[in-house]
mmCIF file of N, CA and C in Angstrom:
data_model
loop_
_atom_site.group_PDB
_atom_site.id
_atom_site.type_symbol
_atom_site.label_atom_id
_atom_site.label_comp_id
_atom_site.label_asym_id
_atom_site.label_seq_id
_atom_site.Cartn_x
_atom_site.Cartn_y
_atom_site.Cartn_z
ATOM 1 N N HIS P 1 66.695 -40.475 -32.939
ATOM 2 C CA HIS P 1 68.138 -40.468 -33.006
ATOM 3 C C HIS P 1 68.584 -39.105 -33.520
ATOM 4 N N HIS P 2 69.676 -38.590 -32.940
ATOM 5 C CA HIS P 2 70.171 -37.286 -33.350
ATOM 6 C C HIS P 2 71.656 -37.197 -33.049
ATOM 7 N N ASP P 3 72.441 -36.950 -34.088
ATOM 8 C CA ASP P 3 73.872 -36.749 -33.902
ATOM 9 C C ASP P 3 74.380 -35.878 -35.047
ATOM 10 N N ALA P 4 75.686 -35.705 -35.139
ATOM 11 C CA ALA P 4 76.260 -34.835 -36.172
ATOM 12 C C ALA P 4 75.912 -35.302 -37.590
ATOM 13 N N GLY P 5 75.637 -36.582 -37.756
ATOM 14 C CA GLY P 5 75.314 -37.120 -39.076
ATOM 15 C C GLY P 5 73.887 -36.880 -39.515
ATOM 16 N N GLY P 6 73.020 -36.509 -38.575
ATOM 17 C CA GLY P 6 71.629 -36.264 -38.928
ATOM 18 C C GLY P 6 70.688 -36.615 -37.808
ATOM 19 N N ALA P 7 69.430 -36.647 -38.133
ATOM 20 C CA ALA P 7 68.401 -36.940 -37.139
ATOM 21 C C ALA P 7 67.319 -37.801 -37.766
ATOM 22 N N MET P 8 66.660 -38.566 -36.933
ATOM 23 C CA MET P 8 65.491 -39.326 -37.365
ATOM 24 C C MET P 8 64.473 -39.266 -36.254
ATOM 25 N N GLY P 9 63.232 -39.323 -36.631
ATOM 26 C CA GLY P 9 62.160 -39.288 -35.657
ATOM 27 C C GLY P 9 60.934 -39.994 -36.201
ATOM 28 N N LEU P 10 59.933 -40.106 -35.348
ATOM 29 C CA LEU P 10 58.698 -40.779 -35.727
ATOM 30 C C LEU P 10 57.511 -39.830 -35.581
ATOM 31 N N ILE P 11 56.643 -39.829 -36.554
ATOM 32 C CA ILE P 11 55.381 -39.103 -36.459
ATOM 33 C C ILE P 11 54.473 -39.935 -35.557
ATOM 34 N N VAL P 12 53.860 -39.314 -34.562
ATOM 35 C CA VAL P 12 53.095 -40.086 -33.578
ATOM 36 C C VAL P 12 51.599 -39.770 -33.577
ATOM 37 N N ASN P 13 51.157 -38.907 -34.486
ATOM 38 C CA ASN P 13 49.736 -38.532 -34.460
ATOM 39 C C ASN P 13 49.002 -38.835 -35.765
ATOM 40 N N GLN P 14 49.511 -39.813 -36.518
ATOM 41 C CA GLN P 14 48.850 -40.151 -37.774
ATOM 42 C C GLN P 14 48.579 -41.650 -37.884
ATOM 43 N N PRO P 15 47.557 -42.144 -37.162
ATOM 44 C CA PRO P 15 47.226 -43.566 -37.293
ATOM 45 C C PRO P 15 46.677 -43.857 -38.683
ATOM 46 N N LEU P 16 47.099 -44.986 -39.222
ATOM 47 C CA LEU P 16 46.615 -45.420 -40.529
ATOM 48 C C LEU P 16 45.386 -46.309 -40.386
ATOM 49 N N GLY P 17 45.280 -46.978 -39.243
ATOM 50 C CA GLY P 17 44.160 -47.864 -39.001
ATOM 51 C C GLY P 17 44.579 -49.041 -38.151
ATOM 52 N N ASP P 18 43.613 -49.879 -37.844
ATOM 53 C CA ASP P 18 43.859 -51.074 -37.044
ATOM 54 C C ASP P 18 43.923 -52.289 -37.947
ATOM 55 N N LEU P 19 44.873 -53.155 -37.645
ATOM 56 C CA LEU P 19 45.000 -54.422 -38.362
ATOM 57 C C LEU P 19 44.999 -55.555 -37.345
ATOM 58 N N PRO P 20 44.517 -56.724 -37.749
ATOM 59 C CA PRO P 20 44.634 -57.864 -36.843
ATOM 60 C C PRO P 20 46.116 -58.110 -36.526
ATOM 61 N N LEU P 21 46.423 -58.255 -35.247
ATOM 62 C CA LEU P 21 47.806 -58.464 -34.832
ATOM 63 C C LEU P 21 48.392 -59.700 -35.510
ATOM 64 N N ALA P 22 47.585 -60.728 -35.690
ATOM 65 C CA ALA P 22 48.062 -61.944 -36.359
ATOM 66 C C ALA P 22 48.536 -61.637 -37.777
ATOM 67 N N ARG P 23 47.811 -60.769 -38.469
ATOM 68 C CA ARG P 23 48.198 -60.402 -39.835
ATOM 69 C C ARG P 23 49.526 -59.640 -39.850
ATOM 70 N N VAL P 24 49.709 -58.756 -38.871
ATOM 71 C CA VAL P 24 50.968 -58.008 -38.775
ATOM 72 C C VAL P 24 52.124 -58.976 -38.533
ATOM 73 N N LEU P 25 51.930 -59.923 -37.617
ATOM 74 C CA LEU P 25 52.979 -60.903 -37.332
ATOM 75 C C LEU P 25 53.334 -61.696 -38.587
ATOM 76 N N GLU P 26 52.325 -62.170 -39.283
ATOM 77 C CA GLU P 26 52.560 -62.949 -40.499
ATOM 78 C C GLU P 26 53.338 -62.145 -41.531
ATOM 79 N N SER P 27 53.033 -60.850 -41.648
ATOM 80 C CA SER P 27 53.724 -60.023 -42.633
ATOM 81 C C SER P 27 55.207 -59.867 -42.319
ATOM 82 N N PHE P 28 55.586 -60.096 -41.057
ATOM 83 C CA PHE P 28 56.990 -60.044 -40.662
ATOM 84 C C PHE P 28 57.595 -61.438 -40.495
ATOM 85 N N GLY P 29 56.885 -62.454 -40.978
ATOM 86 C CA GLY P 29 57.396 -63.820 -40.938
ATOM 87 C C GLY P 29 57.382 -64.449 -39.557
ATOM 88 N N LEU P 30 56.488 -63.972 -38.681
ATOM 89 C CA LEU P 30 56.406 -64.509 -37.325
ATOM 90 C C LEU P 30 55.187 -65.408 -37.183
ATOM 91 N N ASP P 31 55.247 -66.345 -36.247
ATOM 92 C CA ASP P 31 54.157 -67.273 -35.992
ATOM 93 C C ASP P 31 52.984 -66.529 -35.373
ATOM 94 N N ALA P 32 51.826 -66.623 -35.993
ATOM 95 C CA ALA P 32 50.646 -65.907 -35.525
ATOM 96 C C ALA P 32 49.575 -66.841 -34.968
ATOM 97 N N GLU P 33 49.903 -68.103 -34.815
ATOM 98 C CA GLU P 33 48.900 -69.061 -34.344
ATOM 99 C C GLU P 33 48.404 -68.698 -32.950
ATOM 100 N N GLY P 34 47.073 -68.590 -32.822
ATOM 101 C CA GLY P 34 46.446 -68.290 -31.543
ATOM 102 C C GLY P 34 46.490 -66.829 -31.130
ATOM 103 N N VAL P 35 47.063 -65.981 -31.957
ATOM 104 C CA VAL P 35 47.177 -64.559 -31.612
ATOM 105 C C VAL P 35 45.862 -63.857 -31.932
ATOM 106 N N ARG P 36 45.386 -63.093 -30.991
ATOM 107 C CA ARG P 36 44.131 -62.357 -31.149
ATOM 108 C C ARG P 36 44.384 -60.861 -30.954
ATOM 109 N N GLY P 37 43.409 -60.074 -31.320
ATOM 110 C CA GLY P 37 43.464 -58.634 -31.096
ATOM 111 C C GLY P 37 43.975 -57.877 -32.296
ATOM 112 N N ASP P 38 43.882 -56.557 -32.185
ATOM 113 C CA ASP P 38 44.295 -55.656 -33.257
ATOM 114 C C ASP P 38 45.477 -54.812 -32.816
ATOM 115 N N LEU P 39 46.163 -54.256 -33.793
ATOM 116 C CA LEU P 39 47.285 -53.361 -33.562
ATOM 117 C C LEU P 39 47.047 -52.111 -34.411
ATOM 118 N N THR P 40 47.117 -50.950 -33.779
ATOM 119 C CA THR P 40 46.986 -49.701 -34.529
ATOM 120 C C THR P 40 48.312 -49.423 -35.219
ATOM 121 N N VAL P 41 48.247 -49.226 -36.517
ATOM 122 C CA VAL P 41 49.426 -48.941 -37.326
ATOM 123 C C VAL P 41 49.467 -47.435 -37.572
ATOM 124 N N HIS P 42 50.617 -46.815 -37.302
ATOM 125 C CA HIS P 42 50.800 -45.382 -37.500
ATOM 126 C C HIS P 42 51.740 -45.116 -38.676
ATOM 127 N N TYR P 43 51.535 -43.985 -39.312
ATOM 128 C CA TYR P 43 52.457 -43.476 -40.324
ATOM 129 C C TYR P 43 53.597 -42.819 -39.558
ATOM 130 N N GLY P 44 54.780 -43.437 -39.607
ATOM 131 C CA GLY P 44 55.924 -42.911 -38.867
ATOM 132 C C GLY P 44 56.707 -41.876 -39.638
ATOM 133 N N GLY P 45 56.537 -41.827 -40.960
ATOM 134 C CA GLY P 45 57.248 -40.859 -41.782
ATOM 135 C C GLY P 45 57.464 -41.404 -43.182
ATOM 136 N N PRO P 46 57.965 -40.535 -44.069
ATOM 137 C CA PRO P 46 58.079 -40.901 -45.480
ATOM 138 C C PRO P 46 59.298 -41.754 -45.844
ATOM 139 N N VAL P 47 60.253 -41.881 -44.947
ATOM 140 C CA VAL P 47 61.469 -42.633 -45.260
ATOM 141 C C VAL P 47 61.261 -44.107 -44.916
ATOM 142 N N LEU P 48 61.583 -44.983 -45.847
ATOM 143 C CA LEU P 48 61.452 -46.437 -45.686
ATOM 144 C C LEU P 48 60.108 -46.842 -45.067
ATOM 145 N N PRO P 49 59.006 -46.615 -45.763
ATOM 146 C CA PRO P 49 57.692 -46.906 -45.196
ATOM 147 C C PRO P 49 57.418 -48.384 -44.928
ATOM 148 N N THR P 50 58.309 -49.263 -45.351
ATOM 149 C CA THR P 50 58.140 -50.688 -45.042
ATOM 150 C C THR P 50 58.907 -51.092 -43.791
ATOM 151 N N ARG P 51 59.657 -50.169 -43.208
ATOM 152 C CA ARG P 51 60.426 -50.459 -41.996
ATOM 153 C C ARG P 51 59.574 -50.148 -40.780
ATOM 154 N N ALA P 52 59.549 -51.065 -39.832
ATOM 155 C CA ALA P 52 58.713 -50.916 -38.636
ATOM 156 C C ALA P 52 59.529 -50.464 -37.434
ATOM 157 N N PHE P 53 58.901 -49.615 -36.639
ATOM 158 C CA PHE P 53 59.474 -49.134 -35.394
ATOM 159 C C PHE P 53 58.406 -49.218 -34.325
ATOM 160 N N VAL P 54 58.812 -49.537 -33.111
ATOM 161 C CA VAL P 54 57.887 -49.507 -31.990
ATOM 162 C C VAL P 54 58.457 -48.542 -30.958
ATOM 163 N N LEU P 55 57.725 -47.468 -30.726
ATOM 164 C CA LEU P 55 58.041 -46.515 -29.678
ATOM 165 C C LEU P 55 57.343 -47.043 -28.434
ATOM 166 N N HIS P 56 58.047 -47.144 -27.317
ATOM 167 C CA HIS P 56 57.435 -47.832 -26.175
ATOM 168 C C HIS P 56 58.037 -47.423 -24.835
ATOM 169 N N THR P 57 57.391 -47.885 -23.778
ATOM 170 C CA THR P 57 57.907 -47.701 -22.428
ATOM 171 C C THR P 57 59.102 -48.637 -22.252
ATOM 172 N N PRO P 58 60.047 -48.271 -21.372
ATOM 173 C CA PRO P 58 61.294 -49.039 -21.269
ATOM 174 C C PRO P 58 61.196 -50.339 -20.469
ATOM 175 N N ASP P 59 59.995 -50.798 -20.177
ATOM 176 C CA ASP P 59 59.846 -52.059 -19.457
ATOM 177 C C ASP P 59 60.070 -53.264 -20.373
ATOM 178 N N TYR P 60 60.301 -53.028 -21.651
ATOM 179 C CA TYR P 60 60.689 -54.063 -22.603
ATOM 180 C C TYR P 60 62.035 -53.646 -23.187
ATOM 181 N N SER P 61 62.903 -54.627 -23.380
ATOM 182 C CA SER P 61 64.193 -54.324 -23.989
ATOM 183 C C SER P 61 64.737 -55.564 -24.674
ATOM 184 N N ASP P 62 65.338 -55.358 -25.839
ATOM 185 C CA ASP P 62 66.101 -56.407 -26.498
ATOM 186 C C ASP P 62 67.371 -55.744 -27.025
ATOM 187 N N PRO P 63 68.273 -56.477 -27.640
ATOM 188 C CA PRO P 63 69.531 -55.866 -28.075
ATOM 189 C C PRO P 63 69.384 -54.667 -29.021
ATOM 190 N N SER P 64 68.270 -54.550 -29.730
ATOM 191 C CA SER P 64 68.098 -53.421 -30.649
ATOM 192 C C SER P 64 67.388 -52.228 -30.011
ATOM 193 N N THR P 65 66.952 -52.363 -28.776
ATOM 194 C CA THR P 65 66.226 -51.282 -28.101
ATOM 195 C C THR P 65 67.165 -50.135 -27.756
ATOM 196 N N GLU P 66 66.698 -48.928 -28.046
ATOM 197 C CA GLU P 66 67.450 -47.724 -27.694
ATOM 198 C C GLU P 66 66.548 -46.844 -26.832
ATOM 199 N N VAL P 67 67.003 -46.544 -25.615
ATOM 200 C CA VAL P 67 66.263 -45.613 -24.769
ATOM 201 C C VAL P 67 66.627 -44.220 -25.257
ATOM 202 N N VAL P 68 65.603 -43.455 -25.638
ATOM 203 C CA VAL P 68 65.880 -42.163 -26.250
ATOM 204 C C VAL P 68 65.845 -41.016 -25.261
ATOM 205 N N ALA P 69 64.876 -40.962 -24.385
ATOM 206 C CA ALA P 69 64.793 -39.877 -23.399
ATOM 207 C C ALA P 69 63.540 -40.048 -22.562
ATOM 208 N N GLY P 70 63.613 -39.532 -21.355
ATOM 209 C CA GLY P 70 62.422 -39.457 -20.512
ATOM 210 C C GLY P 70 61.653 -40.742 -20.345
ATOM 211 N N GLY P 71 62.334 -41.851 -20.277
ATOM 212 C CA GLY P 71 61.628 -43.107 -20.101
ATOM 213 C C GLY P 71 60.919 -43.596 -21.347
ATOM 214 N N ILE P 72 61.388 -43.185 -22.497
ATOM 215 C CA ILE P 72 60.824 -43.629 -23.773
ATOM 216 C C ILE P 72 61.902 -44.414 -24.511
ATOM 217 N N ALA P 73 61.504 -45.513 -25.136
ATOM 218 C CA ALA P 73 62.448 -46.344 -25.879
ATOM 219 C C ALA P 73 61.883 -46.610 -27.274
ATOM 220 N N VAL P 74 62.770 -47.040 -28.164
ATOM 221 C CA VAL P 74 62.349 -47.421 -29.507
ATOM 222 C C VAL P 74 63.058 -48.723 -29.867
ATOM 223 N N THR P 75 62.306 -49.624 -30.478
ATOM 224 C CA THR P 75 62.851 -50.908 -30.909
ATOM 225 C C THR P 75 62.457 -51.122 -32.363
ATOM 226 N N ALA P 76 63.419 -51.539 -33.166
ATOM 227 C CA ALA P 76 63.156 -51.765 -34.588
ATOM 228 C C ALA P 76 63.279 -53.235 -34.966
ATOM 229 N N ASP P 77 63.356 -54.106 -33.991
ATOM 230 C CA ASP P 77 63.459 -55.545 -34.250
ATOM 231 C C ASP P 77 62.069 -56.173 -34.166
ATOM 232 N N ARG P 78 61.766 -57.059 -35.099
ATOM 233 C CA ARG P 78 60.430 -57.668 -35.138
ATOM 234 C C ARG P 78 60.117 -58.522 -33.912
ATOM 235 N N ALA P 79 61.118 -58.866 -33.123
ATOM 236 C CA ALA P 79 60.874 -59.669 -31.918
ATOM 237 C C ALA P 79 59.932 -58.963 -30.946
ATOM 238 N N ILE P 80 59.916 -57.640 -30.969
ATOM 239 C CA ILE P 80 59.014 -56.914 -30.075
ATOM 240 C C ILE P 80 57.554 -57.188 -30.434
ATOM 241 N N LEU P 81 57.274 -57.402 -31.712
ATOM 242 C CA LEU P 81 55.899 -57.710 -32.127
ATOM 243 C C LEU P 81 55.462 -59.056 -31.569
ATOM 244 N N ASP P 82 56.372 -60.024 -31.598
ATOM 245 C CA ASP P 82 56.089 -61.328 -31.018
ATOM 246 C C ASP P 82 55.851 -61.205 -29.514
ATOM 247 N N ALA P 83 56.668 -60.387 -28.850
ATOM 248 C CA ALA P 83 56.515 -60.174 -27.407
ATOM 249 C C ALA P 83 55.169 -59.517 -27.099
ATOM 250 N N ILE P 84 54.775 -58.523 -27.892
ATOM 251 C CA ILE P 84 53.481 -57.864 -27.696
ATOM 252 C C ILE P 84 52.350 -58.868 -27.877
ATOM 253 N N ALA P 85 52.433 -59.694 -28.916
ATOM 254 C CA ALA P 85 51.384 -60.664 -29.221
ATOM 255 C C ALA P 85 51.207 -61.700 -28.122
ATOM 256 N N HIS P 86 52.282 -61.960 -27.381
ATOM 257 C CA HIS P 86 52.222 -62.993 -26.348
ATOM 258 C C HIS P 86 52.254 -62.424 -24.935
ATOM 259 N N GLY P 87 51.866 -61.155 -24.804
ATOM 260 C CA GLY P 87 51.739 -60.538 -23.491
ATOM 261 C C GLY P 87 53.055 -60.282 -22.777
ATOM 262 N N GLN P 88 54.158 -60.240 -23.512
ATOM 263 C CA GLN P 88 55.465 -60.018 -22.898
ATOM 264 C C GLN P 88 56.111 -58.724 -23.389
ATOM 265 N N GLY P 89 55.332 -57.897 -24.040
ATOM 266 C CA GLY P 89 55.852 -56.646 -24.582
ATOM 267 C C GLY P 89 55.773 -55.522 -23.573
ATOM 268 N N PRO P 90 56.034 -54.324 -24.023
ATOM 269 C CA PRO P 90 55.984 -53.157 -23.140
ATOM 270 C C PRO P 90 54.554 -52.833 -22.716
ATOM 271 N N ARG P 91 54.445 -52.125 -21.615
ATOM 272 C CA ARG P 91 53.144 -51.717 -21.083
ATOM 273 C C ARG P 91 52.417 -50.828 -22.087
ATOM 274 N N GLU P 92 53.150 -49.886 -22.696
ATOM 275 C CA GLU P 92 52.566 -48.992 -23.687
ATOM 276 C C GLU P 92 53.453 -48.993 -24.921
ATOM 277 N N ALA P 93 52.819 -48.941 -26.102
ATOM 278 C CA ALA P 93 53.594 -48.994 -27.342
ATOM 279 C C ALA P 93 52.835 -48.307 -28.466
ATOM 280 N N LEU P 94 53.607 -47.795 -29.425
ATOM 281 C CA LEU P 94 53.066 -47.192 -30.631
ATOM 282 C C LEU P 94 53.825 -47.805 -31.801
ATOM 283 N N PHE P 95 53.108 -48.482 -32.686
ATOM 284 C CA PHE P 95 53.698 -49.172 -33.835
ATOM 285 C C PHE P 95 53.648 -48.241 -35.036
ATOM 286 N N ALA P 96 54.804 -47.994 -35.650
ATOM 287 C CA ALA P 96 54.878 -47.063 -36.779
ATOM 288 C C ALA P 96 55.626 -47.680 -37.952
ATOM 289 N N LEU P 97 55.171 -47.353 -39.149
ATOM 290 C CA LEU P 97 55.857 -47.745 -40.374
ATOM 291 C C LEU P 97 56.498 -46.500 -40.977
ATOM 292 N N GLY P 98 57.795 -46.586 -41.242
ATOM 293 C CA GLY P 98 58.532 -45.470 -41.799
ATOM 294 C C GLY P 98 59.009 -44.520 -40.719
ATOM 295 N N TYR P 99 59.834 -43.556 -41.135
ATOM 296 C CA TYR P 99 60.333 -42.551 -40.205
ATOM 297 C C TYR P 99 60.610 -41.251 -40.946
ATOM 298 N N ALA P 100 60.814 -40.190 -40.196
ATOM 299 C CA ALA P 100 61.199 -38.899 -40.754
ATOM 300 C C ALA P 100 62.698 -38.751 -40.560
ATOM 301 N N GLY P 101 63.392 -38.218 -41.551
ATOM 302 C CA GLY P 101 64.841 -38.107 -41.445
ATOM 303 C C GLY P 101 65.367 -36.779 -41.969
ATOM 304 N N TRP P 102 66.489 -36.350 -41.392
ATOM 305 C CA TRP P 102 67.135 -35.105 -41.770
ATOM 306 C C TRP P 102 68.631 -35.331 -41.880
ATOM 307 N N ALA P 103 69.282 -34.652 -42.805
ATOM 308 C CA ALA P 103 70.740 -34.701 -42.947
ATOM 309 C C ALA P 103 71.379 -33.921 -41.797
ATOM 310 N N GLY P 104 72.673 -34.103 -41.607
ATOM 311 C CA GLY P 104 73.394 -33.411 -40.555
ATOM 312 C C GLY P 104 73.167 -31.906 -40.600
ATOM 313 N N GLY P 105 72.737 -31.312 -39.491
ATOM 314 C CA GLY P 105 72.504 -29.882 -39.383
ATOM 315 C C GLY P 105 71.186 -29.392 -39.958
ATOM 316 N N GLN P 106 70.512 -30.222 -40.742
ATOM 317 C CA GLN P 106 69.276 -29.796 -41.399
ATOM 318 C C GLN P 106 68.163 -29.498 -40.397
ATOM 319 N N LEU P 107 67.949 -30.381 -39.443
ATOM 320 C CA LEU P 107 66.870 -30.169 -38.476
ATOM 321 C C LEU P 107 67.139 -28.925 -37.629
ATOM 322 N N GLU P 108 68.377 -28.764 -37.191
ATOM 323 C CA GLU P 108 68.722 -27.592 -36.388
ATOM 324 C C GLU P 108 68.444 -26.307 -37.162
ATOM 325 N N SER P 109 68.796 -26.310 -38.444
ATOM 326 C CA SER P 109 68.558 -25.148 -39.297
ATOM 327 C C SER P 109 67.058 -24.871 -39.437
ATOM 328 N N GLU P 110 66.278 -25.907 -39.611
ATOM 329 C CA GLU P 110 64.831 -25.744 -39.740
ATOM 330 C C GLU P 110 64.219 -25.223 -38.437
ATOM 331 N N ILE P 111 64.725 -25.674 -37.295
ATOM 332 C CA ILE P 111 64.219 -25.191 -36.007
ATOM 333 C C ILE P 111 64.557 -23.710 -35.843
ATOM 334 N N ARG P 112 65.791 -23.323 -36.171
ATOM 335 C CA ARG P 112 66.193 -21.910 -36.080
ATOM 336 C C ARG P 112 65.337 -21.033 -37.002
ATOM 337 N N ALA P 113 64.949 -21.557 -38.146
ATOM 338 C CA ALA P 113 64.136 -20.803 -39.103
ATOM 339 C C ALA P 113 62.664 -20.724 -38.688
ATOM 340 N N GLY P 114 62.309 -21.424 -37.611
ATOM 341 C CA GLY P 114 60.936 -21.388 -37.130
ATOM 342 C C GLY P 114 60.008 -22.384 -37.794
ATOM 343 N N ALA P 115 60.565 -23.341 -38.532
ATOM 344 C CA ALA P 115 59.741 -24.339 -39.212
ATOM 345 C C ALA P 115 59.183 -25.386 -38.256
ATOM 346 N N TRP P 116 59.771 -25.494 -37.085
ATOM 347 C CA TRP P 116 59.348 -26.484 -36.102
ATOM 348 C C TRP P 116 59.131 -25.820 -34.753
ATOM 349 N N VAL P 117 58.189 -26.323 -34.014
ATOM 350 C CA VAL P 117 57.984 -25.942 -32.624
ATOM 351 C C VAL P 117 58.334 -27.170 -31.804
ATOM 352 N N THR P 118 59.216 -27.040 -30.849
ATOM 353 C CA THR P 118 59.592 -28.187 -30.022
ATOM 354 C C THR P 118 58.962 -28.067 -28.646
ATOM 355 N N VAL P 119 58.514 -29.191 -28.127
ATOM 356 C CA VAL P 119 57.938 -29.260 -26.780
ATOM 357 C C VAL P 119 58.429 -30.536 -26.128
ATOM 358 N N PRO P 120 58.502 -30.553 -24.798
ATOM 359 C CA PRO P 120 58.887 -31.797 -24.123
ATOM 360 C C PRO P 120 57.835 -32.886 -24.377
ATOM 361 N N ALA P 121 58.303 -34.067 -24.620
ATOM 362 C CA ALA P 121 57.394 -35.205 -24.818
ATOM 363 C C ALA P 121 57.289 -35.980 -23.516
ATOM 364 N N ASP P 122 56.204 -36.689 -23.363
ATOM 365 C CA ASP P 122 56.060 -37.592 -22.225
ATOM 366 C C ASP P 122 55.135 -38.733 -22.637
ATOM 367 N N ARG P 123 55.056 -39.730 -21.780
ATOM 368 C CA ARG P 123 54.258 -40.917 -22.104
ATOM 369 C C ARG P 123 52.805 -40.583 -22.390
ATOM 370 N N ALA P 124 52.220 -39.703 -21.573
ATOM 371 C CA ALA P 124 50.805 -39.378 -21.743
ATOM 372 C C ALA P 124 50.539 -38.817 -23.140
ATOM 373 N N LEU P 125 51.431 -37.986 -23.624
ATOM 374 C CA LEU P 125 51.252 -37.398 -24.953
ATOM 375 C C LEU P 125 51.537 -38.416 -26.058
ATOM 376 N N LEU P 126 52.620 -39.139 -25.947
ATOM 377 C CA LEU P 126 53.012 -40.075 -27.005
ATOM 378 C C LEU P 126 52.039 -41.228 -27.171
ATOM 379 N N PHE P 127 51.559 -41.788 -26.060
ATOM 380 C CA PHE P 127 50.764 -43.018 -26.145
ATOM 381 C C PHE P 127 49.265 -42.789 -26.035
ATOM 382 N N ASP P 128 48.824 -41.551 -26.012
ATOM 383 C CA ASP P 128 47.402 -41.243 -25.958
ATOM 384 C C ASP P 128 46.736 -41.790 -27.217
ATOM 385 N N ALA P 129 45.663 -42.532 -27.041
ATOM 386 C CA ALA P 129 44.958 -43.114 -28.187
ATOM 387 C C ALA P 129 44.207 -42.066 -28.999
ATOM 388 N N ASP P 130 43.976 -40.884 -28.433
ATOM 389 C CA ASP P 130 43.276 -39.820 -29.136
ATOM 390 C C ASP P 130 44.270 -39.054 -29.998
ATOM 391 N N ALA P 131 44.639 -39.637 -31.132
ATOM 392 C CA ALA P 131 45.653 -39.052 -32.006
ATOM 393 C C ALA P 131 45.239 -37.679 -32.521
ATOM 394 N N ALA P 132 43.962 -37.452 -32.693
ATOM 395 C CA ALA P 132 43.482 -36.181 -33.219
ATOM 396 C C ALA P 132 43.799 -35.018 -32.284
ATOM 397 N N ARG P 133 43.924 -35.280 -30.996
ATOM 398 C CA ARG P 133 44.198 -34.210 -30.023
ATOM 399 C C ARG P 133 45.678 -34.068 -29.692
ATOM 400 N N LYS P 134 46.536 -34.941 -30.174
ATOM 401 C CA LYS P 134 47.956 -34.860 -29.833
ATOM 402 C C LYS P 134 48.566 -33.535 -30.268
ATOM 403 N N TRP P 135 48.249 -33.084 -31.465
ATOM 404 C CA TRP P 135 48.791 -31.822 -31.965
ATOM 405 C C TRP P 135 48.355 -30.678 -31.041
ATOM 406 N N GLU P 136 47.075 -30.625 -30.751
ATOM 407 C CA GLU P 136 46.532 -29.581 -29.882
ATOM 408 C C GLU P 136 47.194 -29.610 -28.500
ATOM 409 N N ARG P 137 47.336 -30.796 -27.944
ATOM 410 C CA ARG P 137 47.961 -30.934 -26.617
ATOM 411 C C ARG P 137 49.434 -30.544 -26.658
ATOM 412 N N ALA P 138 50.132 -30.905 -27.726
ATOM 413 C CA ALA P 138 51.545 -30.528 -27.847
ATOM 414 C C ALA P 138 51.677 -29.013 -27.984
ATOM 415 N N MET P 139 50.841 -28.400 -28.787
ATOM 416 C CA MET P 139 50.916 -26.955 -28.979
ATOM 417 C C MET P 139 50.612 -26.197 -27.689
ATOM 418 N N ALA P 140 49.787 -26.751 -26.833
ATOM 419 C CA ALA P 140 49.495 -26.109 -25.541
ATOM 420 C C ALA P 140 50.713 -26.095 -24.630
ATOM 421 N N ARG P 141 51.695 -26.938 -24.900
ATOM 422 C CA ARG P 141 52.909 -27.012 -24.085
ATOM 423 C C ARG P 141 54.015 -26.069 -24.553
ATOM 424 N N ARG P 142 53.842 -25.474 -25.710
ATOM 425 C CA ARG P 142 54.928 -24.661 -26.259
ATOM 426 C C ARG P 142 55.176 -23.417 -25.422
ATOM 427 N N LYS P 143 56.391 -22.968 -25.496
ATOM 428 C CA LYS P 143 56.784 -21.736 -24.823
ATOM 429 C C LYS P 143 56.765 -20.631 -25.862
ATOM 430 N N ILE P 144 56.086 -19.585 -25.557
ATOM 431 C CA ILE P 144 56.008 -18.450 -26.455
ATOM 432 C C ILE P 144 57.269 -17.604 -26.273
ATOM 433 N N GLN P 145 57.998 -17.380 -27.365
ATOM 434 C CA GLN P 145 59.189 -16.541 -27.305
ATOM 435 C C GLN P 145 58.857 -15.153 -27.846
ATOM 436 N N LEU P 146 59.114 -14.159 -27.043
ATOM 437 C CA LEU P 146 58.823 -12.779 -27.447
ATOM 438 C C LEU P 146 60.064 -12.113 -27.990
#
């Protein structure tokens, strides 16, 4: 999200580990009976680390889903976890706890100061399971300014 009031984003290359999907559902007060498999939990950022976000392909949508760009969506409602557990979720998804946030104008100022390198994102980069290579792959996409 980005507007005059500020910006928020998700860190996508810092997995914390895998948890049983049933345990994740239970922690959000959802029915986990019969649910199998694991869910990789990512560190989404330092702000509200107990708040969950799912970055995903737009083939899933509920009233809280926001399509952000390039065929990427984000949902912060726990119903998406239930949908994932029962095979009705998005084709690709990244589950993150917490987010990164900036006050109005702060991110733009940091980008102008050279604190950030921006590159176009796409599904292959965001949902690649090889989190260790995401940084390297993103940096290979940067445009060198002379």
